[in-house]
XYZ file of C-alpha atoms in Angstrom:
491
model
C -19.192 -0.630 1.209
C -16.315 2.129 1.458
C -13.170 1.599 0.305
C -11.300 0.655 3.186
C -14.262 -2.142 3.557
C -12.882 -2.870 -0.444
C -9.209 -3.390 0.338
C -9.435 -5.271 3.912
C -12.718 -5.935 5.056
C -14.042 -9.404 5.288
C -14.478 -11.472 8.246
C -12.881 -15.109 8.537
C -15.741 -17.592 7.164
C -16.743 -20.538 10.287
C -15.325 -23.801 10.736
C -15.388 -26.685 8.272
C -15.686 -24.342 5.398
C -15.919 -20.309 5.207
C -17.023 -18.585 2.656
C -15.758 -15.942 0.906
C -14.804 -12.573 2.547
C -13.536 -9.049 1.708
C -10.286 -7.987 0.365
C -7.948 -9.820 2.794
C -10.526 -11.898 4.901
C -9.680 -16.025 5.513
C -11.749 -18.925 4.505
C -12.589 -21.163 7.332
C -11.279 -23.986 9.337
C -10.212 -26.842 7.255
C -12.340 -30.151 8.293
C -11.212 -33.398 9.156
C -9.733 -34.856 12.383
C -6.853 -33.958 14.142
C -3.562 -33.294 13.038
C -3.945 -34.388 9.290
C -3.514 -30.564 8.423
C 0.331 -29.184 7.754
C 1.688 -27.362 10.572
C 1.897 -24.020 9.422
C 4.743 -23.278 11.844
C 6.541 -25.895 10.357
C 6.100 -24.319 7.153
C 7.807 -21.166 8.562
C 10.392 -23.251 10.550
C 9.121 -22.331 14.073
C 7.608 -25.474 15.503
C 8.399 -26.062 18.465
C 6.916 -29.236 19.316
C 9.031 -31.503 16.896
C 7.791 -35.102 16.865
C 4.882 -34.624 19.464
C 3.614 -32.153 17.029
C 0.104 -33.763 16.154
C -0.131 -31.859 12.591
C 2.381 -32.678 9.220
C 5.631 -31.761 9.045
C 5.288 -32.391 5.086
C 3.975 -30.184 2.099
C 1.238 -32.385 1.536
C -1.839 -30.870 3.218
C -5.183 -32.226 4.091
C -8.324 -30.452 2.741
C -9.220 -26.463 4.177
C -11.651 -24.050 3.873
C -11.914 -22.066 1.163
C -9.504 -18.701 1.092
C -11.048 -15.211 1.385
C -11.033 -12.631 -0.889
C -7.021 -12.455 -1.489
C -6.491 -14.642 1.759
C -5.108 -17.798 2.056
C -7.098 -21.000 2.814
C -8.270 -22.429 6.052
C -5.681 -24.607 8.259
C -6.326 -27.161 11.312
C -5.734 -25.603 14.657
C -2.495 -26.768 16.690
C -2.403 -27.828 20.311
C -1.661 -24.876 22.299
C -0.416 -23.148 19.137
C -3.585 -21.240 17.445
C -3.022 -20.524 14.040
C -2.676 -16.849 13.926
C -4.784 -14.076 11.771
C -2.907 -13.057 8.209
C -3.133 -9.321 9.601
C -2.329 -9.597 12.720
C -0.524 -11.652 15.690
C -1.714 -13.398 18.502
C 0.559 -15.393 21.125
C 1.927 -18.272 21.049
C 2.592 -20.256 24.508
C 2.761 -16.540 26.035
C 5.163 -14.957 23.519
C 3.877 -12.068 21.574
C 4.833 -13.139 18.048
C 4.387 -9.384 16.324
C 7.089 -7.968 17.947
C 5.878 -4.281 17.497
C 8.841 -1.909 19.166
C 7.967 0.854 21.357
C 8.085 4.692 20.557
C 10.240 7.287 21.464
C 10.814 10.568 21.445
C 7.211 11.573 19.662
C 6.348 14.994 19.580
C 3.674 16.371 21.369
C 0.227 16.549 19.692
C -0.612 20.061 18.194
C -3.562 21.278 16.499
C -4.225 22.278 13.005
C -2.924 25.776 13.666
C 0.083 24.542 15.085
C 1.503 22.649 12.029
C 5.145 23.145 11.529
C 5.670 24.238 8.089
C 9.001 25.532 6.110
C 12.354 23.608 6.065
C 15.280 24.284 3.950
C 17.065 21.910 1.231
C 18.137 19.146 2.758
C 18.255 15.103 2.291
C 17.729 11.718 4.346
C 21.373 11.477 6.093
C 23.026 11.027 8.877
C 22.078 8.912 12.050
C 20.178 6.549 10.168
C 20.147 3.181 10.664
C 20.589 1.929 7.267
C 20.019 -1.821 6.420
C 20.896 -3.455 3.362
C 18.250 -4.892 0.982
C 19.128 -8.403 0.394
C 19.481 -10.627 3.755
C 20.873 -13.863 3.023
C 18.056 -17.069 3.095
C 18.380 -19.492 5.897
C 19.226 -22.802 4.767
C 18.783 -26.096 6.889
C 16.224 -29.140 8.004
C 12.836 -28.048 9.139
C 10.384 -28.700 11.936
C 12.782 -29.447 14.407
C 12.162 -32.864 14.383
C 11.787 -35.547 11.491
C 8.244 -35.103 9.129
C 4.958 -36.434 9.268
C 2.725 -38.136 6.862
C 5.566 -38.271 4.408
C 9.176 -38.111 4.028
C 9.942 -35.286 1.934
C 12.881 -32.926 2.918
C 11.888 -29.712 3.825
C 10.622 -27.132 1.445
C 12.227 -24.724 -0.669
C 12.479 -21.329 0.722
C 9.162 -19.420 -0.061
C 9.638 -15.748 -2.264
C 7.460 -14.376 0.529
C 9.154 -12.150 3.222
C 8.783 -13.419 6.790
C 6.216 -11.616 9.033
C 7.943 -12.552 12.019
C 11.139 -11.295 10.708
C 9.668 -7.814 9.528
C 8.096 -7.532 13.065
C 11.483 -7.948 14.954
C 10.069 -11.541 16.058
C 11.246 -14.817 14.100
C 13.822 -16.508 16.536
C 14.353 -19.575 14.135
C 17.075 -19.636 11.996
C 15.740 -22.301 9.413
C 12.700 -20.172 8.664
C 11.221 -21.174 5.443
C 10.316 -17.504 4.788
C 12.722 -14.810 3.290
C 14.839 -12.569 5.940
C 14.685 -9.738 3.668
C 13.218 -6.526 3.394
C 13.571 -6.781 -0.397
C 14.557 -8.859 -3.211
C 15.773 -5.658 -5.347
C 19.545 -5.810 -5.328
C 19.890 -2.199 -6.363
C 17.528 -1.237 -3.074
C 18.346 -0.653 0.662
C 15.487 -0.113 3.465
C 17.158 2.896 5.090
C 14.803 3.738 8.244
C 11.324 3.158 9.688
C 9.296 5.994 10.792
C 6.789 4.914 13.480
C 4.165 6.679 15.327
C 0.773 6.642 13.358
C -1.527 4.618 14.814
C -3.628 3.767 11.800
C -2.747 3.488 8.097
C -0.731 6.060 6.191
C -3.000 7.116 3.664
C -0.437 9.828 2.115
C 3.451 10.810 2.232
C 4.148 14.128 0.395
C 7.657 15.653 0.118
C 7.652 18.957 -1.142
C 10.387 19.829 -3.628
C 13.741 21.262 -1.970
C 12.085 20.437 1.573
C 13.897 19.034 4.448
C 10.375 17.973 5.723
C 8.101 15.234 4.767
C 4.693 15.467 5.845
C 2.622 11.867 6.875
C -1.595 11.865 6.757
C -2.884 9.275 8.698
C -6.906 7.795 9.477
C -5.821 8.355 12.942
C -6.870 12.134 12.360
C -3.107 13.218 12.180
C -0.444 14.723 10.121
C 3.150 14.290 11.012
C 6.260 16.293 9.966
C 9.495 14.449 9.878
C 12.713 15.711 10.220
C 14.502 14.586 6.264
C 18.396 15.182 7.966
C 17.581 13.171 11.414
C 14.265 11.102 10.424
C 12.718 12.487 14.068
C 9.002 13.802 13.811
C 9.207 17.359 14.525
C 5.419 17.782 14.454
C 2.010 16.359 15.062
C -1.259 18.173 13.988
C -4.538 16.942 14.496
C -7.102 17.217 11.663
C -10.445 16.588 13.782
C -11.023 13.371 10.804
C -9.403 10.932 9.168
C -6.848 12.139 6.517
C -7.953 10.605 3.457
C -5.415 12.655 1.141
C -2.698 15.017 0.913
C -0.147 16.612 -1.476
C 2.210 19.948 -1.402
C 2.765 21.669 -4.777
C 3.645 24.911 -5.754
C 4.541 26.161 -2.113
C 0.521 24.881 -0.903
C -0.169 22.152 1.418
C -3.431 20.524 0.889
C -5.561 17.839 3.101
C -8.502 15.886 2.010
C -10.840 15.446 5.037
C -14.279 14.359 5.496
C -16.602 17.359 3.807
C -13.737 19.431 4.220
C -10.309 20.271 2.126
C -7.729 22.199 4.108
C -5.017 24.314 2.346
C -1.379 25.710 4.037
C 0.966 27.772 2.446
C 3.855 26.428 3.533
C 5.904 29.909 3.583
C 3.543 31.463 5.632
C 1.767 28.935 7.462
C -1.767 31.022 6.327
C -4.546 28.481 6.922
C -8.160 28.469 4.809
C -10.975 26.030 4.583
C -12.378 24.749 1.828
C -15.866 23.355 1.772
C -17.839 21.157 -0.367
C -16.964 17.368 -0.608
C -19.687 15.103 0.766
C -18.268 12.091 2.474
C -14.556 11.674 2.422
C -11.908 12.947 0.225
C -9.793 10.306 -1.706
C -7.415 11.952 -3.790
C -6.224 15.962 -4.461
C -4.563 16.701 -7.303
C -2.990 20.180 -7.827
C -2.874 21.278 -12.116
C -2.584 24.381 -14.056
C -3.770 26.243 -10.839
C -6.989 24.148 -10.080
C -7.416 21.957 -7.068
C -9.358 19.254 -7.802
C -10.972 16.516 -5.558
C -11.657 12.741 -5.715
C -14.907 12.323 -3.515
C -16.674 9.606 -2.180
C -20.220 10.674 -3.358
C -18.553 9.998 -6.718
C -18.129 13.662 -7.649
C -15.221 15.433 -8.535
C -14.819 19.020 -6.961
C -12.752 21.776 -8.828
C -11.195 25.127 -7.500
C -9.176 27.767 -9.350
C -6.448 29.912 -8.139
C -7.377 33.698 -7.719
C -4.135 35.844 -7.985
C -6.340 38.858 -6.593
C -7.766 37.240 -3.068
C -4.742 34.568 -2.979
C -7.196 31.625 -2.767
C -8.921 28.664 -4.027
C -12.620 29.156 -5.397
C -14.714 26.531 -6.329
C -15.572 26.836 -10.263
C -16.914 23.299 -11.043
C -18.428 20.057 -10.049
C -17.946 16.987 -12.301
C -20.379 14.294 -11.930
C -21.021 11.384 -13.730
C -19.511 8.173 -11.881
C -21.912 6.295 -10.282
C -19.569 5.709 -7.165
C -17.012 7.037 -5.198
C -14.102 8.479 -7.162
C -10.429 6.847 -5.871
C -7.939 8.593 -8.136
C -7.242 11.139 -10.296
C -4.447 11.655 -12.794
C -4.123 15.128 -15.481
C -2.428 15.793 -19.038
C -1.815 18.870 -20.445
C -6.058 18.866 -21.972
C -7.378 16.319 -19.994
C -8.315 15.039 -16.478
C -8.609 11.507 -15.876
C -10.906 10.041 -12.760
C -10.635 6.194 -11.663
C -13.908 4.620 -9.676
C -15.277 2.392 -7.746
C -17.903 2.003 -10.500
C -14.358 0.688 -12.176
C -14.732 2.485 -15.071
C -12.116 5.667 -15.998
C -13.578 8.533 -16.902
C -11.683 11.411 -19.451
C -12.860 14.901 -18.966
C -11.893 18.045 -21.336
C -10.406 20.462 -18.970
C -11.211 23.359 -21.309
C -14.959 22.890 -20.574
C -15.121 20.315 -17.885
C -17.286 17.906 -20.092
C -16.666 14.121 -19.986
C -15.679 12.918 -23.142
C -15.095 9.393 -22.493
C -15.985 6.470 -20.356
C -14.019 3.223 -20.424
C -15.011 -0.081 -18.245
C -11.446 -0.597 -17.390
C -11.300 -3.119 -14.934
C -13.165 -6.106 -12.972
C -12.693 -3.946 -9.807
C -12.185 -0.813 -8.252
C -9.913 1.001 -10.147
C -7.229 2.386 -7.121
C -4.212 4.263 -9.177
C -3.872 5.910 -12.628
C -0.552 6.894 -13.391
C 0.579 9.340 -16.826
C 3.743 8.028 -17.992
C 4.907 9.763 -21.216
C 2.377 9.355 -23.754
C -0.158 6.753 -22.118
C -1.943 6.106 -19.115
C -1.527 3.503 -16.414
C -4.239 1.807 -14.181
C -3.987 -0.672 -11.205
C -7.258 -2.040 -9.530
C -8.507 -4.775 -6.652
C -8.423 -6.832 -9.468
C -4.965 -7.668 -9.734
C -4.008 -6.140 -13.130
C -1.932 -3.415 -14.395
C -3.126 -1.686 -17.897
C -0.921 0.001 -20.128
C -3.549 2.780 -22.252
C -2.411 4.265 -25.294
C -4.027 7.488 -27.258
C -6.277 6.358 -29.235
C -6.586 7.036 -33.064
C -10.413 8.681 -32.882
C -8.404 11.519 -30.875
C -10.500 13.591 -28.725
C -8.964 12.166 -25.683
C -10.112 8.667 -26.077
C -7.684 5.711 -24.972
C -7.038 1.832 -26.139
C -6.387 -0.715 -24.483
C -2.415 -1.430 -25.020
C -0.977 -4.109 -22.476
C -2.544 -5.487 -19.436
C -0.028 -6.958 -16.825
C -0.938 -9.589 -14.389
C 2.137 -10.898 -12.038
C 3.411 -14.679 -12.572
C 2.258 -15.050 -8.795
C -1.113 -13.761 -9.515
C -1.082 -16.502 -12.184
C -0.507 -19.338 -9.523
C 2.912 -19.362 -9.372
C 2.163 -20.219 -5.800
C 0.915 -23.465 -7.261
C -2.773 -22.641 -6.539
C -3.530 -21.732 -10.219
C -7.444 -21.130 -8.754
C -6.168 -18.569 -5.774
C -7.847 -14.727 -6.338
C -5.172 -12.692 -7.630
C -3.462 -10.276 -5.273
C -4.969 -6.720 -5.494
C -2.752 -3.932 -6.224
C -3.529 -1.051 -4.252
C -1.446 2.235 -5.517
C 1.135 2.916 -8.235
C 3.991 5.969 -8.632
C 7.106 5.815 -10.957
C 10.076 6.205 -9.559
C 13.720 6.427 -10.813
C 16.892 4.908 -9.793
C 20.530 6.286 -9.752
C 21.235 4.816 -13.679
C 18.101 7.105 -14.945
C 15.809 4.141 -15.407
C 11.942 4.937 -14.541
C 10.751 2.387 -12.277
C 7.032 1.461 -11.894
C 6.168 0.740 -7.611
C 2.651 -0.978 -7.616
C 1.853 -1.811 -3.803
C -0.276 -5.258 -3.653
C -2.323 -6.931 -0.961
C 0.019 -9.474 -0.324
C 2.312 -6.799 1.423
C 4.489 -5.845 -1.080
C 5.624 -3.399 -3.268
C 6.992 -4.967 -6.918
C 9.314 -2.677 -9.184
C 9.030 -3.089 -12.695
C 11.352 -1.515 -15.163
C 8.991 0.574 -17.850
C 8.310 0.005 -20.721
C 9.278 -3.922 -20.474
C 7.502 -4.662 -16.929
C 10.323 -6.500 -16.200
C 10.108 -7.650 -12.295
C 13.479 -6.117 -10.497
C 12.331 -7.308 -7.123
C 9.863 -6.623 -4.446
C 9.846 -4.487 -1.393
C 8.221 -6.047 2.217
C 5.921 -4.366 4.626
C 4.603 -6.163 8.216
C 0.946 -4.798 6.362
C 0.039 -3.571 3.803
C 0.841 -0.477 1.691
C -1.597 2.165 0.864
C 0.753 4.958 0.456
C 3.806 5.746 -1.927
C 5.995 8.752 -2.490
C 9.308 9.365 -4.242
C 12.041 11.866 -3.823
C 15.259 13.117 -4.800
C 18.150 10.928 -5.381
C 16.183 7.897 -5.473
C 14.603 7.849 -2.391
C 10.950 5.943 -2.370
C 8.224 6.245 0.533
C 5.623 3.350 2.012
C 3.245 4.232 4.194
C 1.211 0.878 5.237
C -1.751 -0.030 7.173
C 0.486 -0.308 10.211
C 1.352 3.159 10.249
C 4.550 3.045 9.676
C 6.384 4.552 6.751
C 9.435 3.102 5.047
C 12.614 5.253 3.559
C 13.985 2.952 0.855
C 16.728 4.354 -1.415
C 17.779 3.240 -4.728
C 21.443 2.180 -4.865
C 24.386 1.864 -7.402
């Protein structure tokens, strides 16, 4: 299975039971007769029927299926109301319940040629709609009618954002989901950018830029406008984007058996071949290019100063599947794997010098912070490695997070833990580095390093595959939506 098939796949198991899907998929419909199951629109405080509803108006729930891989479990289908998918909407009695806006003012599509390139210094400013982070909580009864099956007042407000809400759709005002887009106090959402119809699989921002450039697995890459948030651009790649970064004045763009470069000064254009299968990471270091493939090799060029180009000098092989990330010190290259292992190669002679089974599941981030190396993978943990005392490169294992919710603070102490899905530090206007890890559950948690400390959680409609960070505390999401977030830290 690729990756994507990792993160999301998984269909929704049959009724009475359902077994166990991909990252994301449902269990089953719950058995049992009629109505005994807990109106889920009840739980989110838009039922409409009110005491004809056939299904409880209570938090005590009949039996479902079991949940998917990372989903929820199975509930009892509603008269004229069908339960709808976790990652996506249906309708409901003829309303569309995503609420999806329409787009305006795209730019017209160009080719790879065409890419606008350049920009001078400039900022996210004015004729923004900015919206602050912390909406207040709805308070009041529930249901629209008095419960079922019980008599319990309605339930405490859930930490989980509101779909509905995010999508421009919840018309209830005792919703029993947050109406935020975060729960970080210090955090505003300042725009959306819209018009990538797949997910976002990278968001670069080139130092003193007034552009941000958007890769997409709808084959594009955008360029935004930093001063009016418009897209000013739209290239087609021929494939889907599986990475990109700018450094050093370059623009680079991971495609399938293919690695694009740009300099951005000149807009000068070269090919690089040589991956097989897609490209999941680039990472630019000490003049070598290096990519994270999905035939589990990594490809290396280096710089020439004399022809101005990349030439390939290496392949590293040695993971025994496709490579997801790729992180670099100042002596050695790190490689993360669906084979979830790390691997630690000398760059001074491209030999790999350690292997370490780091987690349960694919590992999807690595991250250096100071002296130590983060990981995040499917499985649901963060780990904290330190150097280790043999030298040579090797690590230890020094602190392995897993989030209170992942521990069943959702009261399901059995649930799969949500998977986390990228990781970049960022830092906010006091000079405290900030660790973003997106999850599966749609949302991106901050942690204060070294303490992990939780300082609140950021809300997508989907979820994020994509993070960036820029100057004066401005942060990047790029989800599975398509549509990338411009959150900036705040006083």
């Amino acid at each position: 299975m690729d990756l994507d098939g990792m993160i999301s796949g998984g269909g929704r198991g049959g009724r009475g039971g359902g077994g166990r899907g991909g990252y994301g998929g449902r269990g089953g419909r719950g058995g049992g007769g009629r109505g005994r199951g807990v109106c889920r629109f009840w739980l989110e405080g838009n039922c409409r029927k009110g005491d004809n509803c056939e299904y409880l108006h209570t938090d005590s729930s009949g039996g479902g299926g079991g949940g998917g891989f990372g989903g929820g479990g199975g509930g009892s289908a509603v008269e004229g109301e069908e339960a709808e998918a976790e990652t996506g909407a249906g309708e409901v009695a003829g309303e569309d319940r995503d609420g999806g806006e329409a787009e305006e003012g795209e730019a017209g599509e160009e080719t790879a040629g065409d890419l606008m390139i350049g920009g001078e210094e400039g900022f996210w400013a004015g004729g923004m709609q900015t919206l602050r982070g912390m909406a207040e909580v709805l308070a009041g009864s529930g249901g629209g009618g008095k419960e079922r099956g019980g008599g319990g007042e309605r339930r405490i407000p859930r930490r989980k954002a509101c779909k509905f809400w995010l999508g421009g759709s919840c018309n209830r005002h005792n919703c029993n989901f947050l109406h935020a887009h975060t729960t970080a106090a210090d955090v505003e959402m300042m725009t959306e950018l819209t018009g990538h119809e797949k997910v976002v699989r990278a968001i670069a921002l080139p130092e003193s830029s007034s552009q941000l450039y958007t890769g997409s697995q709808d084959g594009t890459i955008r360029v935004w406008d930093c001063t009016t948030g418009q897209c000013v651009s739209v290239a087609a790649m021929g494939g889907d984007v599986g990475a990109l970064i700018t450094n050093s004045g370059w623009l680079f763009v991971g495609l399938p058996n293919l690695v694009k470069t740009w300099v951005l000064a000149s807009g000068v254009q070269s090919d690089l071949p040589g991956p097989t299968g897609s490209v999941h990471q680039l990472l630019l270091h000490n003049g070598m290019l290096f990519a994270a493939c999905s035939d589990g090799k990594i490809l290396c060029w280096k710089f020439n100063p004399a022809s101005q180009q990349f030439e390939p000098v290496a392949s590293l092989t040695g993971h025994t599947a496709a490579v997801v990330c790729l992180e670099a010190t100042a002596t050695h290259l790190f490689s993360g794997s669906m084979d979830k292992s790390i691997r630690i190669w000398d760059l001074s002679t491209g030999a790999c010098v350690h292997t370490v089974l780091a987690h349960d599941h694919v590992v999807m981030a690595l991250v250096a912070w100071h002296t130590h190396l983060l990981s995040c993978s499917l499985d649901g943990t963060v780990k904290v490695w330190a150097p280790s005392a043999a030298g040579g490169g090797a690590i230890d294992l020094a602190f392995t997070h897993t989030d209170a919710d992942d521990k069943g603070g959702s009261g399901q102490s059995d649930r799969e833990p949500d998977g986390a899905l990228a990781m970049r530090v960022s830092t906010d206007l006091a000079g405290n580095q900030v660790l973003m890890v997106a999850y599966s559950d749609n949302s991106v948690r901050l942690y204060d390093l070294p303490s992990f400390t939780e300082r609140g959680a950021l809300f997508t409609v989907q979820e994020v595959r994509s993070l960036c960070v820029g100057p004066s505390g401005l942060m990047f999401t790029g989800d599975s939506a398509g549509t990338v977030k411009v959150w900036r830290w705040t006083q």
